[in-house]
Coordinates of C-alpha atoms in Angstrom, one line a residue:
Chain A
M1 CA 0.2 0.1 0.2
S2 CA 3.1 2.4 0.6
W3 CA 3.6 2.3 -3.1
L4 CA 0.2 3.3 -4.0
A5 CA 0.3 6.3 -0.9
Y6 CA 3.7 7.5 -2.5
S7 CA 2.0 7.6 -6.2
C8 CA -0.7 9.6 -4.6
L9 CA 1.4 11.6 -3.1
L10 CA 3.3 12.5 -6.1
V11 CA -0.2 13.2 -8.1
L12 CA -1.1 15.7 -5.0
H13 CA 2.2 17.7 -5.5
F14 CA 1.7 17.7 -9.4
L15 CA -1.7 19.2 -8.7
Y16 CA -0.5 21.4 -5.9
S17 CA 2.3 22.6 -8.5
I18 CA -0.2 23.5 -10.9
F19 CA -2.2 25.7 -8.4
T20 CA 0.9 27.6 -7.2
F21 CA 1.7 28.2 -10.9
I22 CA -1.7 29.9 -11.6
R23 CA -1.6 31.6 -8.5
A24 CA 2.0 33.1 -9.2
F25 CA 1.0 33.8 -12.7
L26 CA -2.1 35.9 -11.5
D27 CA -0.3 37.6 -8.9
N28 CA 1.6 39.5 -11.7
F29 CA -1.9 41.2 -12.1
R30 CA -2.2 42.4 -8.6
D31 CA -2.9 45.7 -7.4
I32 CA 0.0 47.9 -8.1
P33 CA 1.4 49.0 -4.6
H34 CA 1.4 52.6 -3.7
P35 CA 4.7 54.7 -5.2
L36 CA 7.3 55.4 -2.8
S37 CA 6.0 59.1 -2.3
H38 CA 2.8 57.8 -1.0
P39 CA 1.7 59.1 2.3
R40 CA 1.9 56.0 4.6
S41 CA 0.7 56.3 8.4
Q42 CA 3.5 53.7 9.1
I43 CA 6.8 53.7 7.6
P44 CA 9.7 51.2 9.3
S45 CA 12.4 53.6 10.8
H46 CA 14.7 50.5 10.3
L47 CA 14.4 48.3 7.4
A48 CA 16.5 45.0 7.3
L49 CA 17.2 43.2 4.0
V50 CA 18.2 39.7 3.8
L51 CA 19.6 38.8 0.6
V52 CA 20.0 35.0 -0.7
P53 CA 22.2 33.9 -3.1
D54 CA 21.7 30.3 -4.6
D55 CA 24.5 27.6 -3.9
D56 CA 25.1 27.2 -7.5
T57 CA 25.5 31.0 -8.5
D58 CA 28.6 32.1 -9.8
H59 CA 30.4 34.0 -6.7
E60 CA 31.1 37.6 -8.6
T61 CA 27.5 37.2 -10.0
A62 CA 26.0 37.3 -6.9
E63 CA 27.9 39.9 -5.2
D64 CA 27.3 42.3 -8.1
C65 CA 23.9 41.6 -7.8
L66 CA 23.8 41.8 -4.0
I67 CA 25.7 45.2 -4.4
E68 CA 23.1 46.6 -6.7
S69 CA 20.2 45.3 -4.2
V70 CA 21.7 47.5 -1.3
E71 CA 22.3 50.6 -3.7
R72 CA 18.6 50.5 -4.6
A73 CA 17.4 49.8 -1.1
A74 CA 19.4 52.7 0.2
E75 CA 18.1 55.0 -2.7
W76 CA 14.7 54.2 -1.8
A77 CA 15.0 54.1 1.9
R78 CA 16.0 57.5 1.2
K79 CA 13.1 58.7 -0.5
V80 CA 10.8 57.1 2.0
G81 CA 12.4 58.6 5.3
I82 CA 13.8 55.5 6.3
R83 CA 17.1 56.3 8.6
R84 CA 18.7 53.2 9.1
L85 CA 19.0 49.7 7.0
T86 CA 20.5 46.6 7.9
V87 CA 21.6 44.4 5.0
Y88 CA 22.3 40.6 5.9
D89 CA 23.6 38.0 3.5
R90 CA 24.9 34.6 5.0
L91 CA 28.3 34.9 3.7
G92 CA 29.4 38.2 4.4
M93 CA 30.1 39.2 0.9
L94 CA 28.4 42.7 1.6
S95 CA 30.3 43.3 4.7
R96 CA 33.6 42.8 2.7
S97 CA 32.3 45.0 0.2
A98 CA 31.3 47.6 2.6
Q99 CA 33.9 50.2 1.5
H100 CA 33.1 49.7 -1.9
I101 CA 29.5 50.2 -1.4
R102 CA 30.1 53.5 0.9
N103 CA 32.1 54.8 -2.1
K104 CA 29.4 54.3 -4.6
L105 CA 26.5 55.6 -2.2
S106 CA 28.2 58.4 -0.8
I107 CA 30.9 60.8 -2.0
P108 CA 32.6 61.7 0.5
A109 CA 31.3 59.4 3.3
K110 CA 31.8 59.6 7.0
T111 CA 32.0 56.6 8.9
V112 CA 30.0 57.2 12.6
V113 CA 29.2 54.8 15.0
P114 CA 25.4 55.8 16.0
D115 CA 24.2 55.0 19.2
S116 CA 20.7 53.8 20.2
S117 CA 19.5 57.3 21.7
E118 CA 19.4 58.7 18.0
S119 CA 21.8 61.3 18.6
E120 CA 25.0 61.0 16.2
L121 CA 28.6 61.5 17.1
E122 CA 30.5 62.7 14.3
Y123 CA 34.1 61.6 13.7
P124 CA 36.9 63.3 11.2
L125 CA 37.0 61.0 8.1
T126 CA 38.8 58.4 9.1
P127 CA 39.2 55.3 7.2
P128 CA 38.9 52.2 7.2
L129 CA 35.7 50.5 8.4
S130 CA 36.1 48.1 11.2
D131 CA 34.2 45.5 12.4
E132 CA 35.9 44.5 15.3
A133 CA 35.8 48.1 17.1
D134 CA 37.3 47.7 20.7
S135 CA 34.4 47.5 23.2
R136 CA 33.3 49.3 25.8
P137 CA 31.9 48.7 29.3
V138 CA 28.2 48.1 29.2
S139 CA 28.3 48.4 33.0
P140 CA 31.1 49.1 35.5
E141 CA 31.1 45.4 36.8
Y142 CA 31.5 44.2 33.3
E143 CA 33.8 44.9 30.4
A144 CA 33.0 43.6 27.1
R145 CA 36.4 42.7 26.3
D146 CA 37.0 40.9 22.7
V147 CA 33.0 40.8 21.8
N148 CA 33.0 40.6 18.2
L149 CA 29.8 41.2 17.3
A150 CA 30.7 41.1 13.6
V151 CA 28.7 44.2 12.8
T152 CA 29.9 46.7 10.3
T153 CA 28.4 50.2 10.3
V154 CA 28.5 52.9 8.2
C155 CA 26.7 56.4 8.1
L156 CA 25.9 58.2 4.8
P157 CA 24.8 61.8 5.4
D158 CA 22.6 62.9 2.6
P159 CA 24.6 63.3 -0.9
Q160 CA 22.4 66.6 -1.6
R161 CA 23.5 68.2 1.7
L162 CA 26.8 67.4 1.2
K163 CA 27.1 69.2 -2.0
T164 CA 26.2 72.6 -0.2
A165 CA 27.2 72.3 3.6
P166 CA 30.8 73.4 4.8
K167 CA 33.1 70.8 5.7
K168 CA 33.5 70.4 9.6
S169 CA 36.6 69.2 10.7
S170 CA 36.0 69.2 14.5
V171 CA 34.1 66.7 16.4
K172 CA 30.7 67.7 17.4
R173 CA 27.5 66.0 18.5
R174 CA 24.4 66.7 16.5
N175 CA 20.8 66.3 18.1
Q176 CA 18.5 64.8 15.6
K177 CA 15.8 67.2 16.4
K178 CA 17.7 70.4 15.2
I179 CA 18.1 69.4 11.8
T180 CA 16.6 71.9 9.7
S181 CA 14.4 71.6 6.8
E182 CA 17.0 71.8 4.3
Q183 CA 19.4 68.8 5.8
S184 CA 18.2 65.2 5.3
P185 CA 18.3 62.7 7.9
P186 CA 21.8 60.7 7.1
L187 CA 21.2 57.1 6.6
T188 CA 23.0 54.2 8.9
L189 CA 24.0 50.9 7.3
H190 CA 24.8 48.2 9.0
F191 CA 26.2 45.3 7.2
L192 CA 25.9 41.5 8.7
S193 CA 26.7 38.1 7.9
R194 CA 26.4 34.7 9.9
G195 CA 29.1 36.0 12.4
S196 CA 26.7 38.7 13.7
S197 CA 24.2 35.9 14.5
K198 CA 24.7 33.0 17.1
P199 CA 28.4 33.4 16.9
A200 CA 28.0 37.0 18.3
L201 CA 26.0 35.7 21.2
A202 CA 28.8 32.9 21.7
S203 CA 31.1 35.8 21.9
I204 CA 29.3 37.4 24.4
A205 CA 29.4 34.1 26.4
R206 CA 32.9 34.1 26.1
S207 CA 33.1 37.7 27.6
H208 CA 31.3 37.6 30.7
L209 CA 33.4 33.9 31.5
R210 CA 36.7 35.8 30.8
T211 CA 35.4 38.4 33.4
Q212 CA 33.8 36.1 35.8
S213 CA 37.0 34.2 35.8
R214 CA 39.1 36.6 37.1
Y215 CA 37.1 36.2 40.4
P216 CA 37.4 33.1 43.0
T217 CA 34.7 30.6 42.0
T218 CA 32.7 29.3 45.1
S219 CA 29.2 28.0 44.7
Q220 CA 28.1 31.4 46.3
S221 CA 30.0 33.6 43.5
L222 CA 28.5 31.2 41.0
D223 CA 24.9 32.0 42.0
N224 CA 25.8 35.5 42.1
F225 CA 26.2 35.4 38.3
H226 CA 23.3 37.1 37.0
L227 CA 22.8 38.1 33.3
S228 CA 19.8 40.6 32.7
Q229 CA 17.9 41.0 29.5
Q230 CA 18.7 44.7 29.7
E231 CA 22.3 43.8 29.7
L232 CA 22.3 41.7 26.9
N233 CA 20.2 43.9 24.8
S234 CA 22.6 47.2 25.7
T235 CA 25.5 45.0 24.4
L236 CA 23.5 43.7 21.2
E237 CA 22.0 46.7 20.2
G238 CA 24.3 49.3 21.5
E239 CA 27.4 50.4 19.6
Q240 CA 28.9 47.4 18.1
G241 CA 26.1 46.2 17.4
F242 CA 22.7 46.9 15.9
P243 CA 19.1 47.7 16.9
S244 CA 16.1 45.8 16.3
P245 CA 14.3 46.4 12.9
D246 CA 11.0 47.1 12.4
L247 CA 10.5 45.4 9.2
L248 CA 12.5 42.8 7.5
I249 CA 12.2 41.9 3.7
V250 CA 13.8 38.6 2.3
H251 CA 14.7 38.6 -1.5
R252 CA 16.1 35.7 -3.1
I253 CA 18.7 37.0 -5.8
S254 CA 18.6 33.5 -7.4
P255 CA 15.8 32.1 -9.4
A256 CA 14.1 30.0 -7.7
K257 CA 13.0 26.2 -8.1
H258 CA 9.4 26.3 -7.3
N259 CA 6.8 29.0 -7.5
Q260 CA 6.0 29.0 -3.8
I261 CA 8.8 28.8 -1.4
P262 CA 8.2 29.7 2.5
L263 CA 10.1 32.4 4.4
E264 CA 13.3 31.6 5.9
L265 CA 15.6 33.5 7.7
H266 CA 19.2 32.2 6.9
G267 CA 20.8 32.6 9.7
F268 CA 19.7 36.4 10.7
P269 CA 20.5 37.5 14.0
P270 CA 17.8 36.1 16.4
W271 CA 17.8 38.4 19.3
Q272 CA 16.8 41.5 17.2
I273 CA 13.9 40.1 15.3
R274 CA 11.6 39.7 18.5
L275 CA 8.8 42.2 17.1
T276 CA 10.1 42.4 13.4
E277 CA 7.4 42.1 10.7
F278 CA 8.6 40.2 7.8
H279 CA 7.9 40.4 4.1
H280 CA 8.8 38.1 1.4
E281 CA 7.3 37.5 -2.4
P282 CA 7.3 34.2 -3.9
P283 CA 9.2 34.8 -7.6
T284 CA 6.2 35.9 -10.2
S285 CA 7.9 35.8 -13.3
P286 CA 7.4 31.9 -14.3
W287 CA 10.0 32.6 -17.1
N288 CA 12.6 33.2 -14.4
W289 CA 12.1 29.9 -12.9
S290 CA 15.4 27.9 -13.3
W291 CA 13.2 24.6 -14.9
L292 CA 11.6 26.6 -17.4
R293 CA 14.9 28.4 -18.7
T294 CA 17.1 27.1 -21.4
S295 CA 20.3 28.9 -20.8
S296 CA 22.4 27.2 -18.0
D297 CA 23.7 30.3 -16.8
P298 CA 22.2 31.6 -13.8
I299 CA 20.6 35.0 -13.6
C300 CA 20.3 37.1 -10.8
T301 CA 17.6 39.3 -9.9
P302 CA 18.5 42.2 -7.9
L303 CA 15.8 43.9 -5.0
D304 CA 13.1 45.9 -7.3
E305 CA 11.1 48.7 -6.4
V306 CA 7.6 47.1 -6.5
E307 CA 8.5 44.6 -3.9
F308 CA 10.2 47.3 -1.7
R309 CA 7.0 49.2 -1.9
R310 CA 4.9 46.3 -1.5
A311 CA 6.5 45.7 1.8
L312 CA 6.0 49.1 3.0
D313 CA 2.5 48.9 2.0
E314 CA 2.2 45.5 4.0
Y315 CA 3.7 47.4 7.0
N316 CA 1.3 50.2 6.7
R317 CA -1.4 47.8 7.5
A318 CA 0.4 46.1 10.2
E319 CA -1.3 46.2 14.0
M320 CA 1.1 45.8 16.6
R321 CA -0.4 44.6 20.0
L322 CA 2.6 43.9 21.9
G323 CA 1.3 40.9 24.1
K324 CA -2.0 42.6 25.1
Chain B
M1 CA -44.2 10.5 11.7
S2 CA -43.0 11.7 8.6
F3 CA -41.3 14.7 10.9
T4 CA -39.6 11.8 12.6
F5 CA -38.6 10.1 9.4
I6 CA -37.3 13.3 7.8
E7 CA -35.2 13.8 11.3
R8 CA -33.8 10.4 10.9
V9 CA -32.8 10.9 7.5
Q10 CA -31.0 14.0 8.3
K11 CA -29.2 12.4 11.1
F12 CA -27.9 9.6 9.1
A13 CA -26.8 12.1 6.0
R14 CA -25.0 14.0 8.8
W15 CA -23.2 10.7 9.9
V16 CA -22.4 9.6 6.5
V17 CA -20.9 13.2 5.9
E18 CA -18.8 12.6 8.9
R19 CA -17.5 9.3 8.0
V20 CA -16.4 10.7 4.5
Y21 CA -14.9 13.3 6.1
F22 CA -12.9 11.2 8.2
I23 CA -12.1 8.5 5.9
A24 CA -10.9 11.4 3.4
E25 CA -8.7 12.8 6.5
D26 CA -7.1 9.5 7.0
A27 CA -6.6 9.1 3.5
A28 CA -5.1 12.4 3.5
L29 CA -2.6 11.6 5.9
A30 CA -1.6 8.1 5.0
V31 CA -0.7 9.9 1.3
L32 CA 1.2 12.8 3.7
A33 CA 2.9 10.5 5.5
A34 CA 4.5 8.6 2.2
G35 CA 7.0 11.6 1.7
P36 CA 9.1 13.5 4.1
I37 CA 7.6 14.4 7.3
P38 CA 9.0 17.5 9.5
K39 CA 10.3 16.4 13.0
H40 CA 9.5 19.5 15.0
I41 CA 6.9 22.0 14.2
A42 CA 5.7 24.7 16.2
F43 CA 2.5 26.9 16.1
V44 CA 1.7 30.4 17.2
M45 CA -1.7 29.9 18.2
D46 CA -3.0 33.9 17.3
G47 CA -6.7 35.1 16.4
N48 CA -8.6 33.4 19.4
R49 CA -10.1 36.9 20.5
R50 CA -10.9 38.4 16.7
Y51 CA -12.3 34.7 15.9
A52 CA -14.5 35.2 19.2
R53 CA -15.7 38.6 17.6
Q54 CA -16.2 37.1 14.6
Q55 CA -18.4 34.7 15.9
H56 CA -20.1 36.8 18.5
K57 CA -18.9 34.6 21.5
A58 CA -17.2 35.5 24.4
I59 CA -13.4 36.1 24.3
Q60 CA -13.1 33.1 26.9
Q61 CA -15.1 30.8 24.4
G62 CA -12.9 31.8 21.9
H63 CA -9.9 30.7 24.2
A64 CA -11.4 27.3 24.6
D65 CA -12.3 26.5 20.9
G66 CA -8.5 27.4 20.4
Y67 CA -7.8 24.8 23.0
V68 CA -10.1 22.3 20.8
A69 CA -8.1 23.4 17.7
L70 CA -4.6 22.5 19.6
E71 CA -5.9 19.2 20.7
R72 CA -6.8 18.4 16.8
M73 CA -3.4 19.8 15.4
I74 CA -1.8 17.3 18.3
E75 CA -3.7 14.3 16.8
I76 CA -3.0 15.1 12.9
C77 CA 0.9 15.4 14.0
V78 CA 0.6 12.3 16.0
K79 CA -0.8 10.1 12.9
L80 CA 1.8 12.1 10.9
N81 CA 4.3 10.9 13.2
I82 CA 5.8 14.3 13.8
R83 CA 8.2 13.7 16.6
C84 CA 7.8 17.3 18.3
V85 CA 5.0 20.0 18.7
S86 CA 5.4 23.2 20.2
A87 CA 2.7 25.8 20.8
Y88 CA 3.0 29.3 22.0
A89 CA 0.3 29.2 24.8
F90 CA 0.9 32.4 26.9
A91 CA 3.5 34.9 26.3
I92 CA 5.3 36.7 29.4
E93 CA 4.0 39.8 27.6
N94 CA 0.4 38.6 27.9
F95 CA 0.4 39.3 31.4
K96 CA -0.4 42.7 30.4
R97 CA -4.0 42.0 29.5
S98 CA -6.7 42.6 31.4
K99 CA -7.0 41.0 34.7
E100 CA -10.5 39.6 33.6
E101 CA -8.8 37.9 30.7
V102 CA -5.7 36.9 32.5
D103 CA -7.9 35.0 35.5
A104 CA -10.0 33.3 32.6
L105 CA -6.8 32.0 30.8
M106 CA -5.3 30.8 34.1
D107 CA -8.6 28.8 34.7
L108 CA -8.7 27.6 31.4
A109 CA -4.8 26.5 31.8
E110 CA -5.6 24.8 35.0
A111 CA -9.0 23.1 34.1
K112 CA -6.9 21.8 30.6
L113 CA -3.8 20.6 32.3
L114 CA -5.8 18.6 34.6
D115 CA -8.3 17.2 31.8
L116 CA -4.7 16.2 30.0
C117 CA -3.7 13.8 33.5
E118 CA -7.0 11.8 32.8
K119 CA -7.1 8.2 31.4
G120 CA -7.8 8.5 27.6
S121 CA -6.6 12.0 27.3
I122 CA -4.4 13.0 24.6
L123 CA -1.4 12.5 26.3
D124 CA -2.3 9.0 27.6
K125 CA -4.0 8.1 24.4
H126 CA -1.1 9.0 21.9
G127 CA 2.1 8.6 24.3
V128 CA 2.9 12.3 24.5
R129 CA 5.2 13.5 26.8
L130 CA 4.3 17.0 28.1
H131 CA 7.2 19.8 29.0
V132 CA 6.0 23.0 29.9
L133 CA 8.6 25.7 28.9
G134 CA 9.0 29.1 30.2
R135 CA 8.8 30.9 33.8
R136 CA 6.3 28.9 35.6
G137 CA 6.9 30.6 38.7
L138 CA 5.2 33.2 37.1
F139 CA 1.3 31.6 37.5
P140 CA -0.7 31.0 40.0
Q141 CA 0.2 28.5 42.4
R142 CA -2.9 26.5 41.3
V143 CA -1.6 26.4 37.5
Q144 CA 2.0 25.4 38.9
V145 CA 0.5 22.3 40.9
A146 CA -1.4 21.3 37.5
I147 CA 1.6 21.5 35.3
R148 CA 3.9 19.3 37.4
K149 CA 1.0 16.8 37.9
A150 CA 0.7 16.5 34.0
E151 CA 4.3 16.3 33.2
E152 CA 4.6 13.7 35.8
M153 CA 2.0 11.8 34.7
S154 CA 3.6 12.0 31.2
R155 CA 7.2 11.5 31.7
H156 CA 7.5 7.9 30.5
N157 CA 5.5 8.7 27.2
D158 CA 8.3 9.2 24.5
R159 CA 6.2 8.6 21.1
V160 CA 5.6 12.5 20.7
I161 CA 7.2 15.7 22.8
L162 CA 4.7 18.3 23.4
N163 CA 6.1 21.8 24.4
L164 CA 3.6 24.0 25.7
C165 CA 5.3 27.5 25.8
M166 CA 4.1 29.4 28.8
P167 CA 4.7 32.0 30.2
Y168 CA 7.4 31.9 27.2
G169 CA 10.0 34.6 26.2
A170 CA 12.6 33.8 23.7
R171 CA 14.7 36.3 24.9
D172 CA 14.3 35.3 28.1
E173 CA 15.0 31.9 27.3
I174 CA 18.4 33.1 25.3
T175 CA 19.5 35.1 28.3
T176 CA 19.1 32.2 30.9
A177 CA 20.5 30.1 28.4
I178 CA 24.1 32.2 28.1
E179 CA 23.7 32.5 31.9
S180 CA 23.8 29.0 32.3
T181 CA 26.3 28.3 29.8
V182 CA 28.8 30.7 32.1
R183 CA 27.8 29.2 35.1
E184 CA 28.5 25.8 34.0
A185 CA 31.9 26.6 32.3
L186 CA 33.0 28.3 35.5
R187 CA 32.3 25.5 37.4
E188 CA 34.2 23.0 35.1
R189 CA 36.7 25.6 35.0
R190 CA 36.3 25.7 31.0
E191 CA 38.7 28.1 29.0
P192 CA 36.5 30.8 27.3
R193 CA 37.8 30.1 23.7
T194 CA 36.0 26.8 24.1
I195 CA 32.4 28.1 24.4
S196 CA 30.6 28.1 21.6
E197 CA 27.0 28.5 20.1
A198 CA 26.4 24.6 20.4
D199 CA 27.1 25.5 24.1
I200 CA 24.3 28.1 24.6
E201 CA 21.9 25.6 22.2
S202 CA 22.3 23.1 24.5
H203 CA 21.0 25.1 27.6
L204 CA 17.7 26.0 25.9
L205 CA 14.9 25.2 27.1
T206 CA 13.8 23.0 23.9
S207 CA 17.0 21.4 24.1
V208 CA 16.7 20.4 27.6
G209 CA 13.8 18.8 27.0
R210 CA 15.4 17.0 23.8
S211 CA 13.2 18.6 21.4
P212 CA 14.8 18.0 17.6
P213 CA 15.6 21.2 15.5
L214 CA 13.0 23.2 14.4
D215 CA 11.5 22.5 10.8
I216 CA 8.4 24.5 10.5
L217 CA 7.1 27.4 12.4
I218 CA 3.0 28.4 11.6
R219 CA 1.6 31.3 13.0
T220 CA -1.9 31.9 12.3
S221 CA -4.4 35.0 12.0
G222 CA -2.0 36.9 9.3
V223 CA 0.0 38.4 11.5
K224 CA 4.1 38.0 10.0
R225 CA 6.0 38.4 13.5
L226 CA 7.3 35.9 15.6
S227 CA 6.5 38.0 18.9
D228 CA 9.6 36.4 21.0
F229 CA 8.9 33.2 20.0
L230 CA 11.7 30.5 19.6
L231 CA 14.0 33.1 18.1
W232 CA 17.2 31.1 18.0
Q233 CA 15.4 28.1 17.0
C234 CA 13.6 29.2 14.1
C235 CA 16.3 31.9 12.4
E236 CA 18.4 29.1 10.4
N237 CA 16.8 26.2 8.5
T238 CA 13.2 26.8 9.8
Q239 CA 10.3 27.6 7.1
L240 CA 8.1 30.3 8.6
Q241 CA 4.5 30.1 7.7
F242 CA 2.0 33.0 7.9
T243 CA -1.8 31.8 7.4
S244 CA -4.7 34.3 7.6
T245 CA -7.0 31.8 9.5
Y246 CA -7.5 32.4 13.0
W247 CA -6.1 29.6 15.1
P248 CA -9.5 28.1 16.2
N249 CA -10.5 27.5 12.5
F250 CA -7.2 26.1 11.7
G251 CA -7.4 22.4 10.6
L252 CA -5.8 19.6 8.4
W253 CA -6.7 21.4 5.0
D254 CA -5.1 24.7 5.9
F255 CA -1.9 22.2 7.2
V256 CA -1.6 20.1 3.9
P257 CA 0.2 22.8 1.8
I258 CA 2.3 23.4 4.7
I259 CA 3.4 19.9 4.6
L260 CA 3.6 19.9 0.7
D261 CA 6.1 23.0 1.1
Y262 CA 8.1 21.1 3.5
Q263 CA 8.5 18.0 1.2
R264 CA 9.3 20.2 -1.9
K265 CA 12.2 21.5 0.2
V266 CA 13.4 18.5 1.3
W267 CA 13.6 16.7 -2.0
S268 CA 14.8 20.0 -3.9
S269 CA 17.9 19.7 -1.1
S270 CA 18.8 16.2 -1.8
S271 CA 18.7 16.9 -5.7
A272 CA 20.7 20.0 -5.3
H273 CA 23.3 18.2 -3.6
K274 CA 23.3 15.5 -6.1
R275 CA 23.5 18.2 -8.9
V276 CA 26.5 20.1 -7.6
F277 CA 28.4 16.7 -6.8
R278 CA 28.1 15.6 -10.6
K279 CA 28.8 19.1 -11.8
G280 CA 31.4 20.3 -9.6
N281 CA 30.3 23.5 -9.8
K282 CA 31.9 26.2 -8.1
R283 CA 29.9 26.9 -5.0
L284 CA 29.5 30.2 -3.0

């Protein structure tokens, strides 16, 4: 009977494929999402983008496509008023290309390390970028030595403002609220990889162990070691880390093998996605599906504006109840 | 006389429809079980209150119907030989709800946990081992007693693991896991460089209960967030499925496409591995 059940299962999968094919085809005729300039009551202040290449994709092609996706996302984010953009790819191709992306997006650009209170500290131009910045104590007792959160942060001032504003060489602290109507808020970019995820949490554990190991170990001292969510959060979302995104878009840059692929997070840091809204779209163009193409060369599809706008519209409709 | 005859015909027709439905359900499950089956599925049982409002029922009734849906899905998962089921029954944040609703949920939790201890309950019938994951100390004493009783009664069962996450928060779980990792390492005098993510993972509540890795997380009611549920467990190789169905209405026919998606992933992965091996492609 198992062969009968298996045969029926194959038939069921065939019917399901037809159903999803038709649904994907009809998705091409969905309502067009509102334009970027459309007023929305809810706009994410922090957007995350997970870019997923295929294992079969050529490295160089994938990297070019990832970079193009980031450039597009940065441009649209600025237009909409999103002030923070986090981009993640599992293998860290974007982190390694952060300098190149920075140069392309903003000339000249300044590297800053924003804190979570939204006020910004500007340093004089001092490349290179660093993803292993020296740590700072988060409490008098604990010093986050050698914590490696593997987050590369870049702050990009608005290119329009840079053309007209005088250069300032001294360090200054700028309150966000004092930005005039002539200035656009800068865009902060965080580049993440798998190393920013669970390995970062392990790095924090090692750091705490090093701190605690300095003291004599007794059963009482073991019981006295407590780690609070607030402390862990201040490390992960602090200067070396990145804050929780409001909206996360998952985009596959390689053609899919099926027309219905559920959302996966591909190792995105778990701590920061507690209340994040997710958005991903199945591939709607059947002619991109790998099994329909005649050419053996894989094509890459950067993030497109329609998908971006649709994510914003969906976020605009989301209701946050926060447990209530 | 004719009225009684009509009633009997209607009753017979309902019985036939029910039998056909049960046979179709069992047949569908047998067909699905012929392919790859996930080992661990998690449910965010969202939408009980909106369901109740839609049906013009009291909120408490919505939660009660939600429990019926949970039992229904556990039976389906057992028939599919799914090894582990996790359900987000109560978030730490849910204590912010009105006292009336929280008290009603505590009453429901106590009553259902005691029901689970009875002979013939779903735990007994299907060999389900219950784990309650979360800060149970936040619950009233009566609920804690009911939890201990249900866990004790089912601790020798080994066919299916049922994780009821309540009151649960994933960040709380991760924080506690890191704290436990550091304490254990201090006790064992381990070198810091030997601490890895695997150590933290071993101290998670799901690992302590020997749950397999999470394959699918399903959230009902159309919300596309995790809301502090199994963040560590679902950020890697887990399919996240969001359905607009409210939880009390969720059933087999909502579940079938989710299982089909999982099977396609497993079959794709195995054929991708063979293709890469054959072609010797340069992999990322």
